[in-house]
PDB file of N, CA, C, O and CB in Angstrom:
ATOM      1  N   SER A   1      74.986  80.710  93.964  1.00  0.00           N
ATOM      2  CA  SER A   1      75.919  80.838  95.068  1.00  0.00           C
ATOM      3  C   SER A   1      76.550  82.226  95.048  1.00  0.00           C
ATOM      4  O   SER A   1      76.492  82.938  94.046  1.00  0.00           O
ATOM      5  CB  SER A   1      77.003  79.744  94.998  1.00  0.00           C
ATOM      6  N   ARG A   2      77.141  82.587  96.158  1.00  0.00           N
ATOM      7  CA  ARG A   2      77.736  83.918  96.275  1.00  0.00           C
ATOM      8  C   ARG A   2      78.908  84.101  95.303  1.00  0.00           C
ATOM      9  O   ARG A   2      79.091  85.181  94.742  1.00  0.00           O
ATOM     10  CB  ARG A   2      78.208  84.158  97.714  1.00  0.00           C
ATOM     11  N   PHE A   3      79.694  83.043  95.108  1.00  0.00           N
ATOM     12  CA  PHE A   3      80.828  83.121  94.190  1.00  0.00           C
ATOM     13  C   PHE A   3      80.366  83.514  92.795  1.00  0.00           C
ATOM     14  O   PHE A   3      80.948  84.405  92.176  1.00  0.00           O
ATOM     15  CB  PHE A   3      81.575  81.784  94.141  1.00  0.00           C
ATOM     16  N   ILE A   4      79.334  82.864  92.302  1.00  0.00           N
ATOM     17  CA  ILE A   4      78.808  83.160  90.967  1.00  0.00           C
ATOM     18  C   ILE A   4      78.298  84.594  90.898  1.00  0.00           C
ATOM     19  O   ILE A   4      78.475  85.262  89.879  1.00  0.00           O
ATOM     20  CB  ILE A   4      77.680  82.177  90.599  1.00  0.00           C
ATOM     21  N   GLU A   5      77.677  85.069  91.950  1.00  0.00           N
ATOM     22  CA  GLU A   5      77.167  86.441  91.988  1.00  0.00           C
ATOM     23  C   GLU A   5      78.288  87.463  91.882  1.00  0.00           C
ATOM     24  O   GLU A   5      78.075  88.569  91.386  1.00  0.00           O
ATOM     25  CB  GLU A   5      76.378  86.674  93.269  1.00  0.00           C
ATOM     26  N   GLU A   6      79.476  87.105  92.341  1.00  0.00           N
ATOM     27  CA  GLU A   6      80.623  88.018  92.315  1.00  0.00           C
ATOM     28  C   GLU A   6      81.386  87.992  90.992  1.00  0.00           C
ATOM     29  O   GLU A   6      82.261  88.830  90.775  1.00  0.00           O
ATOM     30  CB  GLU A   6      81.567  87.678  93.440  1.00  0.00           C
ATOM     31  N   CYS A   7      81.076  87.053  90.110  1.00  0.00           N
ATOM     32  CA  CYS A   7      81.779  86.915  88.836  1.00  0.00           C
ATOM     33  C   CYS A   7      81.295  87.943  87.819  1.00  0.00           C
ATOM     34  O   CYS A   7      80.140  88.369  87.841  1.00  0.00           O
ATOM     35  CB  CYS A   7      81.596  85.505  88.281  1.00  0.00           C
ATOM     36  N   THR A   8      82.190  88.323  86.940  1.00  0.00           N
ATOM     37  CA  THR A   8      81.872  89.215  85.837  1.00  0.00           C
ATOM     38  C   THR A   8      82.002  88.439  84.537  1.00  0.00           C
ATOM     39  O   THR A   8      83.013  87.776  84.306  1.00  0.00           O
ATOM     40  CB  THR A   8      82.796  90.466  85.836  1.00  0.00           C
ATOM     41  N   VAL A   9      80.993  88.515  83.695  1.00  0.00           N
ATOM     42  CA  VAL A   9      81.033  87.854  82.396  1.00  0.00           C
ATOM     43  C   VAL A   9      81.452  88.894  81.362  1.00  0.00           C
ATOM     44  O   VAL A   9      80.845  89.959  81.258  1.00  0.00           O
ATOM     45  CB  VAL A   9      79.644  87.210  82.033  1.00  0.00           C
ATOM     46  N   LEU A  10      82.483  88.578  80.608  1.00  0.00           N
ATOM     47  CA  LEU A  10      82.996  89.489  79.583  1.00  0.00           C
ATOM     48  C   LEU A  10      82.650  88.990  78.198  1.00  0.00           C
ATOM     49  O   LEU A  10      82.742  87.796  77.914  1.00  0.00           O
ATOM     50  CB  LEU A  10      84.508  89.656  79.715  1.00  0.00           C
ATOM     51  N   ASP A  11      82.256  89.901  77.347  1.00  0.00           N
ATOM     52  CA  ASP A  11      82.175  89.584  75.925  1.00  0.00           C
ATOM     53  C   ASP A  11      83.581  89.726  75.368  1.00  0.00           C
ATOM     54  O   ASP A  11      84.343  90.591  75.800  1.00  0.00           O
ATOM     55  CB  ASP A  11      81.148  90.519  75.165  1.00  0.00           C
ATOM     56  N   VAL A  12      83.920  88.887  74.422  1.00  0.00           N
ATOM     57  CA  VAL A  12      85.222  89.020  73.775  1.00  0.00           C
ATOM     58  C   VAL A  12      85.085  90.133  72.732  1.00  0.00           C
ATOM     59  O   VAL A  12      84.683  89.905  71.590  1.00  0.00           O
ATOM     60  CB  VAL A  12      85.697  87.651  73.117  1.00  0.00           C
ATOM     61  N   ASN A  13      85.433  91.334  73.170  1.00  0.00           N
ATOM     62  CA  ASN A  13      85.274  92.504  72.308  1.00  0.00           C
ATOM     63  C   ASN A  13      86.488  92.682  71.391  1.00  0.00           C
ATOM     64  O   ASN A  13      87.438  91.902  71.449  1.00  0.00           O
ATOM     65  CB  ASN A  13      85.064  93.768  73.159  1.00  0.00           C
ATOM     66  N   SER A  14      86.448  93.699  70.558  1.00  0.00           N
ATOM     67  CA  SER A  14      87.513  93.903  69.569  1.00  0.00           C
ATOM     68  C   SER A  14      88.863  94.183  70.227  1.00  0.00           C
ATOM     69  O   SER A  14      89.899  93.776  69.702  1.00  0.00           O
ATOM     70  CB  SER A  14      87.149  95.055  68.638  1.00  0.00           C
ATOM     71  N   GLN A  15      88.865  94.864  71.359  1.00  0.00           N
ATOM     72  CA  GLN A  15      90.124  95.156  72.046  1.00  0.00           C
ATOM     73  C   GLN A  15      90.752  93.869  72.596  1.00  0.00           C
ATOM     74  O   GLN A  15      91.963  93.674  72.487  1.00  0.00           O
ATOM     75  CB  GLN A  15      89.892  96.170  73.188  1.00  0.00           C
ATOM     76  N   ILE A  16      89.936  92.999  73.184  1.00  0.00           N
ATOM     77  CA  ILE A  16      90.443  91.724  73.688  1.00  0.00           C
ATOM     78  C   ILE A  16      90.930  90.862  72.525  1.00  0.00           C
ATOM     79  O   ILE A  16      91.988  90.239  72.619  1.00  0.00           O
ATOM     80  CB  ILE A  16      89.352  90.979  74.495  1.00  0.00           C
ATOM     81  N   LYS A  17      90.172  90.820  71.438  1.00  0.00           N
ATOM     82  CA  LYS A  17      90.589  90.037  70.257  1.00  0.00           C
ATOM     83  C   LYS A  17      91.940  90.511  69.735  1.00  0.00           C
ATOM     84  O   LYS A  17      92.810  89.701  69.413  1.00  0.00           O
ATOM     85  CB  LYS A  17      89.529  90.138  69.137  1.00  0.00           C
ATOM     86  N   LYS A  18      92.109  91.821  69.655  1.00  0.00           N
ATOM     87  CA  LYS A  18      93.366  92.382  69.150  1.00  0.00           C
ATOM     88  C   LYS A  18      94.534  91.968  70.053  1.00  0.00           C
ATOM     89  O   LYS A  18      95.603  91.598  69.568  1.00  0.00           O
ATOM     90  CB  LYS A  18      93.274  93.929  69.060  1.00  0.00           C
ATOM     91  N   THR A  19      94.320  92.034  71.349  1.00  0.00           N
ATOM     92  CA  THR A  19      95.364  91.648  72.290  1.00  0.00           C
ATOM     93  C   THR A  19      95.670  90.161  72.193  1.00  0.00           C
ATOM     94  O   THR A  19      96.834  89.768  72.270  1.00  0.00           O
ATOM     95  CB  THR A  19      94.955  92.006  73.713  1.00  0.00           C
ATOM     96  N   VAL A  20      94.644  89.324  72.025  1.00  0.00           N
ATOM     97  CA  VAL A  20      94.841  87.884  71.860  1.00  0.00           C
ATOM     98  C   VAL A  20      95.734  87.617  70.653  1.00  0.00           C
ATOM     99  O   VAL A  20      96.675  86.828  70.737  1.00  0.00           O
ATOM    100  CB  VAL A  20      93.483  87.157  71.701  1.00  0.00           C
ATOM    101  N   ILE A  21      95.445  88.264  69.545  1.00  0.00           N
ATOM    102  CA  ILE A  21      96.233  88.073  68.323  1.00  0.00           C
ATOM    103  C   ILE A  21      97.678  88.492  68.551  1.00  0.00           C
ATOM    104  O   ILE A  21      98.599  87.784  68.143  1.00  0.00           O
ATOM    105  CB  ILE A  21      95.627  88.872  67.153  1.00  0.00           C
ATOM    106  N   GLU A  22      97.888  89.640  69.201  1.00  0.00           N
ATOM    107  CA  GLU A  22      99.248  90.123  69.467  1.00  0.00           C
ATOM    108  C   GLU A  22     100.008  89.165  70.380  1.00  0.00           C
ATOM    109  O   GLU A  22     101.180  88.872  70.139  1.00  0.00           O
ATOM    110  CB  GLU A  22      99.204  91.520  70.098  1.00  0.00           C
ATOM    111  N   LEU A  23      99.339  88.673  71.434  1.00  0.00           N
ATOM    112  CA  LEU A  23      99.982  87.733  72.361  1.00  0.00           C
ATOM    113  C   LEU A  23     100.344  86.432  71.663  1.00  0.00           C
ATOM    114  O   LEU A  23     101.430  85.887  71.863  1.00  0.00           O
ATOM    115  CB  LEU A  23      99.066  87.445  73.554  1.00  0.00           C
ATOM    116  N   ARG A  24      99.433  85.948  70.851  1.00  0.00           N
ATOM    117  CA  ARG A  24      99.650  84.681  70.130  1.00  0.00           C
ATOM    118  C   ARG A  24     100.859  84.800  69.199  1.00  0.00           C
ATOM    119  O   ARG A  24     101.696  83.900  69.140  1.00  0.00           O
ATOM    120  CB  ARG A  24      98.383  84.289  69.316  1.00  0.00           C
ATOM    121  N   LYS A  25     100.939  85.915  68.477  1.00  0.00           N
ATOM    122  CA  LYS A  25     102.060  86.134  67.551  1.00  0.00           C
ATOM    123  C   LYS A  25     103.382  86.309  68.284  1.00  0.00           C
ATOM    124  O   LYS A  25     104.398  85.734  67.893  1.00  0.00           O
ATOM    125  CB  LYS A  25     101.795  87.355  66.683  1.00  0.00           C
ATOM    126  N   GLN A  26     103.365  87.108  69.351  1.00  0.00           N
ATOM    127  CA  GLN A  26     104.607  87.451  70.038  1.00  0.00           C
ATOM    128  C   GLN A  26     105.135  86.336  70.934  1.00  0.00           C
ATOM    129  O   GLN A  26     106.346  86.133  71.017  1.00  0.00           O
ATOM    130  CB  GLN A  26     104.402  88.686  70.855  1.00  0.00           C
ATOM    131  N   TYR A  27     104.234  85.608  71.608  1.00  0.00           N
ATOM    132  CA  TYR A  27     104.676  84.648  72.619  1.00  0.00           C
ATOM    133  C   TYR A  27     104.347  83.191  72.286  1.00  0.00           C
ATOM    134  O   TYR A  27     104.764  82.291  73.015  1.00  0.00           O
ATOM    135  CB  TYR A  27     104.059  84.998  73.932  1.00  0.00           C
ATOM    136  N   SER A  28     103.619  82.944  71.213  1.00  0.00           N
ATOM    137  CA  SER A  28     103.224  81.584  70.802  1.00  0.00           C
ATOM    138  C   SER A  28     102.510  80.821  71.916  1.00  0.00           C
ATOM    139  O   SER A  28     102.701  79.617  72.086  1.00  0.00           O
ATOM    140  CB  SER A  28     104.452  80.796  70.357  1.00  0.00           C
ATOM    141  N   LEU A  29     101.693  81.538  72.663  1.00  0.00           N
ATOM    142  CA  LEU A  29     100.906  80.916  73.726  1.00  0.00           C
ATOM    143  C   LEU A  29      99.657  80.280  73.142  1.00  0.00           C
ATOM    144  O   LEU A  29      99.245  80.602  72.028  1.00  0.00           O
ATOM    145  CB  LEU A  29     100.528  81.949  74.807  1.00  0.00           C
ATOM    146  N   LYS A  30      99.058  79.372  73.907  1.00  0.00           N
ATOM    147  CA  LYS A  30      97.803  78.761  73.493  1.00  0.00           C
ATOM    148  C   LYS A  30      96.698  79.817  73.523  1.00  0.00           C
ATOM    149  O   LYS A  30      96.731  80.739  74.338  1.00  0.00           O
ATOM    150  CB  LYS A  30      97.444  77.555  74.408  1.00  0.00           C
ATOM    151  N   ILE A  31      95.727  79.675  72.633  1.00  0.00           N
ATOM    152  CA  ILE A  31      94.649  80.657  72.529  1.00  0.00           C
ATOM    153  C   ILE A  31      93.903  80.842  73.855  1.00  0.00           C
ATOM    154  O   ILE A  31      93.642  81.984  74.232  1.00  0.00           O
ATOM    155  CB  ILE A  31      93.670  80.237  71.441  1.00  0.00           C
ATOM    156  N   PRO A  32      93.548  79.774  74.581  1.00  0.00           N
ATOM    157  CA  PRO A  32      92.872  80.008  75.874  1.00  0.00           C
ATOM    158  C   PRO A  32      93.717  80.838  76.849  1.00  0.00           C
ATOM    159  O   PRO A  32      93.182  81.680  77.571  1.00  0.00           O
ATOM    160  CB  PRO A  32      92.522  78.671  76.523  1.00  0.00           C
ATOM    161  N   ASP A  33      95.028  80.603  76.871  1.00  0.00           N
ATOM    162  CA  ASP A  33      95.912  81.398  77.729  1.00  0.00           C
ATOM    163  C   ASP A  33      95.908  82.859  77.280  1.00  0.00           C
ATOM    164  O   ASP A  33      95.874  83.770  78.107  1.00  0.00           O
ATOM    165  CB  ASP A  33      97.354  80.831  77.705  1.00  0.00           C
ATOM    166  N   CYS A  34      95.942  83.070  75.980  1.00  0.00           N
ATOM    167  CA  CYS A  34      95.897  84.437  75.448  1.00  0.00           C
ATOM    168  C   CYS A  34      94.596  85.135  75.831  1.00  0.00           C
ATOM    169  O   CYS A  34      94.594  86.327  76.136  1.00  0.00           O
ATOM    170  CB  CYS A  34      96.052  84.423  73.922  1.00  0.00           C
ATOM    171  N   LEU A  35      93.501  84.398  75.816  1.00  0.00           N
ATOM    172  CA  LEU A  35      92.206  84.972  76.214  1.00  0.00           C
ATOM    173  C   LEU A  35      92.206  85.376  77.678  1.00  0.00           C
ATOM    174  O   LEU A  35      91.690  86.437  78.029  1.00  0.00           O
ATOM    175  CB  LEU A  35      91.075  83.974  75.954  1.00  0.00           C
ATOM    176  N   VAL A  36      92.775  84.548  78.526  1.00  0.00           N
ATOM    177  CA  VAL A  36      92.863  84.874  79.952  1.00  0.00           C
ATOM    178  C   VAL A  36      93.708  86.127  80.156  1.00  0.00           C
ATOM    179  O   VAL A  36      93.313  87.037  80.884  1.00  0.00           O
ATOM    180  CB  VAL A  36      93.458  83.690  80.749  1.00  0.00           C
ATOM    181  N   ILE A  37      94.858  86.171  79.519  1.00  0.00           N
ATOM    182  CA  ILE A  37      95.766  87.309  79.665  1.00  0.00           C
ATOM    183  C   ILE A  37      95.130  88.587  79.117  1.00  0.00           C
ATOM    184  O   ILE A  37      95.147  89.627  79.774  1.00  0.00           O
ATOM    185  CB  ILE A  37      97.098  87.028  78.946  1.00  0.00           C
ATOM    186  N   ALA A  38      94.576  88.502  77.924  1.00  0.00           N
ATOM    187  CA  ALA A  38      93.964  89.685  77.303  1.00  0.00           C
ATOM    188  C   ALA A  38      92.793  90.202  78.142  1.00  0.00           C
ATOM    189  O   ALA A  38      92.603  91.411  78.277  1.00  0.00           O
ATOM    190  CB  ALA A  38      93.485  89.355  75.874  1.00  0.00           C
ATOM    191  N   SER A  39      92.019  89.288  78.696  1.00  0.00           N
ATOM    192  CA  SER A  39      90.885  89.691  79.534  1.00  0.00           C
ATOM    193  C   SER A  39      91.360  90.358  80.818  1.00  0.00           C
ATOM    194  O   SER A  39      90.771  91.340  81.269  1.00  0.00           O
ATOM    195  CB  SER A  39      90.007  88.479  79.867  1.00  0.00           C
ATOM    196  N   SER A  40      92.421  89.824  81.403  1.00  0.00           N
ATOM    197  CA  SER A  40      92.938  90.428  82.638  1.00  0.00           C
ATOM    198  C   SER A  40      93.510  91.815  82.377  1.00  0.00           C
ATOM    199  O   SER A  40      93.364  92.718  83.202  1.00  0.00           O
ATOM    200  CB  SER A  40      94.013  89.531  83.265  1.00  0.00           C
ATOM    201  N   ILE A  41      94.156  91.982  81.238  1.00  0.00           N
ATOM    202  CA  ILE A  41      94.684  93.301  80.870  1.00  0.00           C
ATOM    203  C   ILE A  41      93.524  94.270  80.647  1.00  0.00           C
ATOM    204  O   ILE A  41      93.564  95.410  81.109  1.00  0.00           O
ATOM    205  CB  ILE A  41      95.576  93.209  79.592  1.00  0.00           C
ATOM    206  N   TYR A  42      92.505  93.819  79.945  1.00  0.00           N
ATOM    207  CA  TYR A  42      91.336  94.657  79.669  1.00  0.00           C
ATOM    208  C   TYR A  42      90.638  95.088  80.967  1.00  0.00           C
ATOM    209  O   TYR A  42      90.219  96.237  81.103  1.00  0.00           O
ATOM    210  CB  TYR A  42      90.345  93.904  78.763  1.00  0.00           C
ATOM    211  N   MET A  43      90.522  94.158  81.909  1.00  0.00           N
ATOM    212  CA  MET A  43      89.836  94.435  83.179  1.00  0.00           C
ATOM    213  C   MET A  43      90.762  95.061  84.229  1.00  0.00           C
ATOM    214  O   MET A  43      90.305  95.483  85.291  1.00  0.00           O
ATOM    215  CB  MET A  43      89.240  93.151  83.731  1.00  0.00           C
ATOM    216  N   ASP A  44      92.059  95.119  83.927  1.00  0.00           N
ATOM    217  CA  ASP A  44      93.072  95.640  84.847  1.00  0.00           C
ATOM    218  C   ASP A  44      93.056  94.889  86.178  1.00  0.00           C
ATOM    219  O   ASP A  44      93.018  95.489  87.252  1.00  0.00           O
ATOM    220  CB  ASP A  44      92.850  97.135  85.088  1.00  0.00           C
ATOM    221  N   VAL A  45      93.085  93.561  86.074  1.00  0.00           N
ATOM    222  CA  VAL A  45      93.149  92.689  87.248  1.00  0.00           C
ATOM    223  C   VAL A  45      94.299  91.705  87.065  1.00  0.00           C
ATOM    224  O   VAL A  45      94.653  91.381  85.932  1.00  0.00           O
ATOM    225  CB  VAL A  45      91.797  91.930  87.465  1.00  0.00           C
ATOM    226  N   PRO A  46      94.893  91.221  88.164  1.00  0.00           N
ATOM    227  CA  PRO A  46      96.000  90.270  88.035  1.00  0.00           C
ATOM    228  C   PRO A  46      95.514  88.882  87.642  1.00  0.00           C
ATOM    229  O   PRO A  46      94.344  88.537  87.811  1.00  0.00           O
ATOM    230  CB  PRO A  46      96.779  90.189  89.338  1.00  0.00           C
ATOM    231  N   VAL A  47      96.440  88.106  87.118  1.00  0.00           N
ATOM    232  CA  VAL A  47      96.201  86.688  86.830  1.00  0.00           C
ATOM    233  C   VAL A  47      96.898  85.886  87.921  1.00  0.00           C
ATOM    234  O   VAL A  47      98.065  86.124  88.232  1.00  0.00           O
ATOM    235  CB  VAL A  47      96.724  86.281  85.389  1.00  0.00           C
ATOM    236  N   ILE A  48      96.175  84.940  88.493  1.00  0.00           N
ATOM    237  CA  ILE A  48      96.761  84.028  89.474  1.00  0.00           C
ATOM    238  C   ILE A  48      96.852  82.659  88.806  1.00  0.00           C
ATOM    239  O   ILE A  48      95.841  82.085  88.402  1.00  0.00           O
ATOM    240  CB  ILE A  48      95.907  83.971  90.810  1.00  0.00           C
ATOM    241  N   THR A  49      98.072  82.145  88.697  1.00  0.00           N
ATOM    242  CA  THR A  49      98.266  80.873  87.998  1.00  0.00           C
ATOM    243  C   THR A  49      99.543  80.191  88.469  1.00  0.00           C
ATOM    244  O   THR A  49     100.430  80.817  89.049  1.00  0.00           O
ATOM    245  CB  THR A  49      98.312  81.092  86.476  1.00  0.00           C
ATOM    246  N   ALA A  50      99.612  78.892  88.203  1.00  0.00           N
ATOM    247  CA  ALA A  50     100.840  78.123  88.409  1.00  0.00           C
ATOM    248  C   ALA A  50     101.448  77.731  87.066  1.00  0.00           C
ATOM    249  O   ALA A  50     102.411  76.966  87.013  1.00  0.00           O
ATOM    250  CB  ALA A  50     100.561  76.863  89.261  1.00  0.00           C
ATOM    251  N   ASP A  51     100.879  78.260  85.978  1.00  0.00           N
ATOM    252  CA  ASP A  51     101.333  77.959  84.624  1.00  0.00           C
ATOM    253  C   ASP A  51     102.506  78.882  84.268  1.00  0.00           C
ATOM    254  O   ASP A  51     102.329  80.088  84.091  1.00  0.00           O
ATOM    255  CB  ASP A  51     100.167  78.121  83.597  1.00  0.00           C
ATOM    256  N   ALA A  52     103.686  78.304  84.168  1.00  0.00           N
ATOM    257  CA  ALA A  52     104.901  79.088  83.916  1.00  0.00           C
ATOM    258  C   ALA A  52     104.886  79.803  82.574  1.00  0.00           C
ATOM    259  O   ALA A  52     105.617  80.778  82.401  1.00  0.00           O
ATOM    260  CB  ALA A  52     106.107  78.195  83.985  1.00  0.00           C
ATOM    261  N   ASP A  53     104.077  79.353  81.616  1.00  0.00           N
ATOM    262  CA  ASP A  53     103.997  80.030  80.318  1.00  0.00           C
ATOM    263  C   ASP A  53     103.575  81.488  80.459  1.00  0.00           C
ATOM    264  O   ASP A  53     103.957  82.328  79.644  1.00  0.00           O
ATOM    265  CB  ASP A  53     103.021  79.300  79.406  1.00  0.00           C
ATOM    266  N   PHE A  54     102.798  81.789  81.478  1.00  0.00           N
ATOM    267  CA  PHE A  54     102.324  83.159  81.674  1.00  0.00           C
ATOM    268  C   PHE A  54     103.470  84.105  82.019  1.00  0.00           C
ATOM    269  O   PHE A  54     103.347  85.315  81.829  1.00  0.00           O
ATOM    270  CB  PHE A  54     101.267  83.200  82.774  1.00  0.00           C
ATOM    271  N   LYS A  55     104.580  83.573  82.524  1.00  0.00           N
ATOM    272  CA  LYS A  55     105.735  84.406  82.868  1.00  0.00           C
ATOM    273  C   LYS A  55     106.381  85.025  81.633  1.00  0.00           C
ATOM    274  O   LYS A  55     107.140  85.987  81.752  1.00  0.00           O
ATOM    275  CB  LYS A  55     106.765  83.583  83.627  1.00  0.00           C
ATOM    276  N   LYS A  56     106.093  84.488  80.454  1.00  0.00           N
ATOM    277  CA  LYS A  56     106.652  85.023  79.209  1.00  0.00           C
ATOM    278  C   LYS A  56     106.206  86.459  78.961  1.00  0.00           C
ATOM    279  O   LYS A  56     106.931  87.237  78.340  1.00  0.00           O
ATOM    280  CB  LYS A  56     106.247  84.146  78.028  1.00  0.00           C
ATOM    281  N   VAL A  57     105.025  86.813  79.439  1.00  0.00           N
ATOM    282  CA  VAL A  57     104.458  88.140  79.180  1.00  0.00           C
ATOM    283  C   VAL A  57     104.896  89.058  80.314  1.00  0.00           C
ATOM    284  O   VAL A  57     104.285  89.084  81.382  1.00  0.00           O
ATOM    285  CB  VAL A  57     102.884  88.089  79.063  1.00  0.00           C
ATOM    286  N   GLU A  58     105.964  89.809  80.064  1.00  0.00           N
ATOM    287  CA  GLU A  58     106.619  90.618  81.091  1.00  0.00           C
ATOM    288  C   GLU A  58     105.695  91.670  81.703  1.00  0.00           C
ATOM    289  O   GLU A  58     105.779  91.940  82.901  1.00  0.00           O
ATOM    290  CB  GLU A  58     107.832  91.296  80.505  1.00  0.00           C
ATOM    291  N   TYR A  59     104.837  92.251  80.915  1.00  0.00           N
ATOM    292  CA  TYR A  59     103.997  93.358  81.386  1.00  0.00           C
ATOM    293  C   TYR A  59     102.698  92.894  82.048  1.00  0.00           C
ATOM    294  O   TYR A  59     101.882  93.725  82.446  1.00  0.00           O
ATOM    295  CB  TYR A  59     103.668  94.270  80.230  1.00  0.00           C
ATOM    296  N   LEU A  60     102.498  91.591  82.171  1.00  0.00           N
ATOM    297  CA  LEU A  60     101.304  91.045  82.797  1.00  0.00           C
ATOM    298  C   LEU A  60     101.383  91.187  84.315  1.00  0.00           C
ATOM    299  O   LEU A  60     102.423  90.908  84.913  1.00  0.00           O
ATOM    300  CB  LEU A  60     101.117  89.573  82.405  1.00  0.00           C
ATOM    301  N   ASP A  61     100.290  91.618  84.934  1.00  0.00           N
ATOM    302  CA  ASP A  61     100.211  91.658  86.401  1.00  0.00           C
ATOM    303  C   ASP A  61      99.947  90.223  86.851  1.00  0.00           C
ATOM    304  O   ASP A  61      98.805  89.763  86.863  1.00  0.00           O
ATOM    305  CB  ASP A  61      99.071  92.661  86.919  1.00  0.00           C
ATOM    306  N   LEU A  62     101.009  89.529  87.217  1.00  0.00           N
ATOM    307  CA  LEU A  62     100.962  88.091  87.466  1.00  0.00           C
ATOM    308  C   LEU A  62     101.237  87.772  88.925  1.00  0.00           C
ATOM    309  O   LEU A  62     102.214  88.251  89.502  1.00  0.00           O
ATOM    310  CB  LEU A  62     101.963  87.368  86.579  1.00  0.00           C
ATOM    311  N   LEU A  63     100.381  86.968  89.512  1.00  0.00           N
ATOM    312  CA  LEU A  63     100.622  86.396  90.834  1.00  0.00           C
ATOM    313  C   LEU A  63     100.877  84.919  90.599  1.00  0.00           C
ATOM    314  O   LEU A  63      99.949  84.134  90.405  1.00  0.00           O
ATOM    315  CB  LEU A  63      99.405  86.641  91.834  1.00  0.00           C
ATOM    316  N   PHE A  64     102.159  84.554  90.619  1.00  0.00           N
ATOM    317  CA  PHE A  64     102.534  83.190  90.285  1.00  0.00           C
ATOM    318  C   PHE A  64     102.484  82.311  91.521  1.00  0.00           C
ATOM    319  O   PHE A  64     103.057  82.645  92.558  1.00  0.00           O
ATOM    320  CB  PHE A  64     103.928  83.151  89.659  1.00  0.00           C
ATOM    321  N   TYR A  65     101.796  81.187  91.402  1.00  0.00           N
ATOM    322  CA  TYR A  65     101.664  80.230  92.490  1.00  0.00           C
ATOM    323  C   TYR A  65     102.687  79.115  92.290  1.00  0.00           C
ATOM    324  O   TYR A  65     102.639  78.383  91.301  1.00  0.00           O
ATOM    325  CB  TYR A  65     100.218  79.656  92.560  1.00  0.00           C
ATOM    326  N   ASN A  66     103.600  78.998  93.231  1.00  0.00           N
ATOM    327  CA  ASN A  66     104.589  77.909  93.194  1.00  0.00           C
ATOM    328  C   ASN A  66     103.995  76.687  93.857  1.00  0.00           C
ATOM    329  O   ASN A  66     103.636  76.715  95.034  1.00  0.00           O
ATOM    330  CB  ASN A  66     105.919  78.321  93.895  1.00  0.00           C
ATOM    331  N   LYS A  67     103.896  75.615  93.093  1.00  0.00           N
ATOM    332  CA  LYS A  67     103.313  74.373  93.621  1.00  0.00           C
ATOM    333  C   LYS A  67     104.187  73.768  94.703  1.00  0.00           C
ATOM    334  O   LYS A  67     103.850  72.722  95.257  1.00  0.00           O
ATOM    335  CB  LYS A  67     103.107  73.358  92.499  1.00  0.00           C
TER     336      LYS A  67
END
């Protein structure tokens, strides 16, 4: 499908791993959330979510969806 063609697959590289560890230590977020945040920072793209935990990371480019 066209959606899949537009997706980018990322390897979890050393820079993303380092950011995941820092986020986990600083904000006590779940590892999957840290992976999403670290990947968005690495790719310089915003995160769109309704998960309020993401608001903890002040420097994240966040588009928060209010349910």
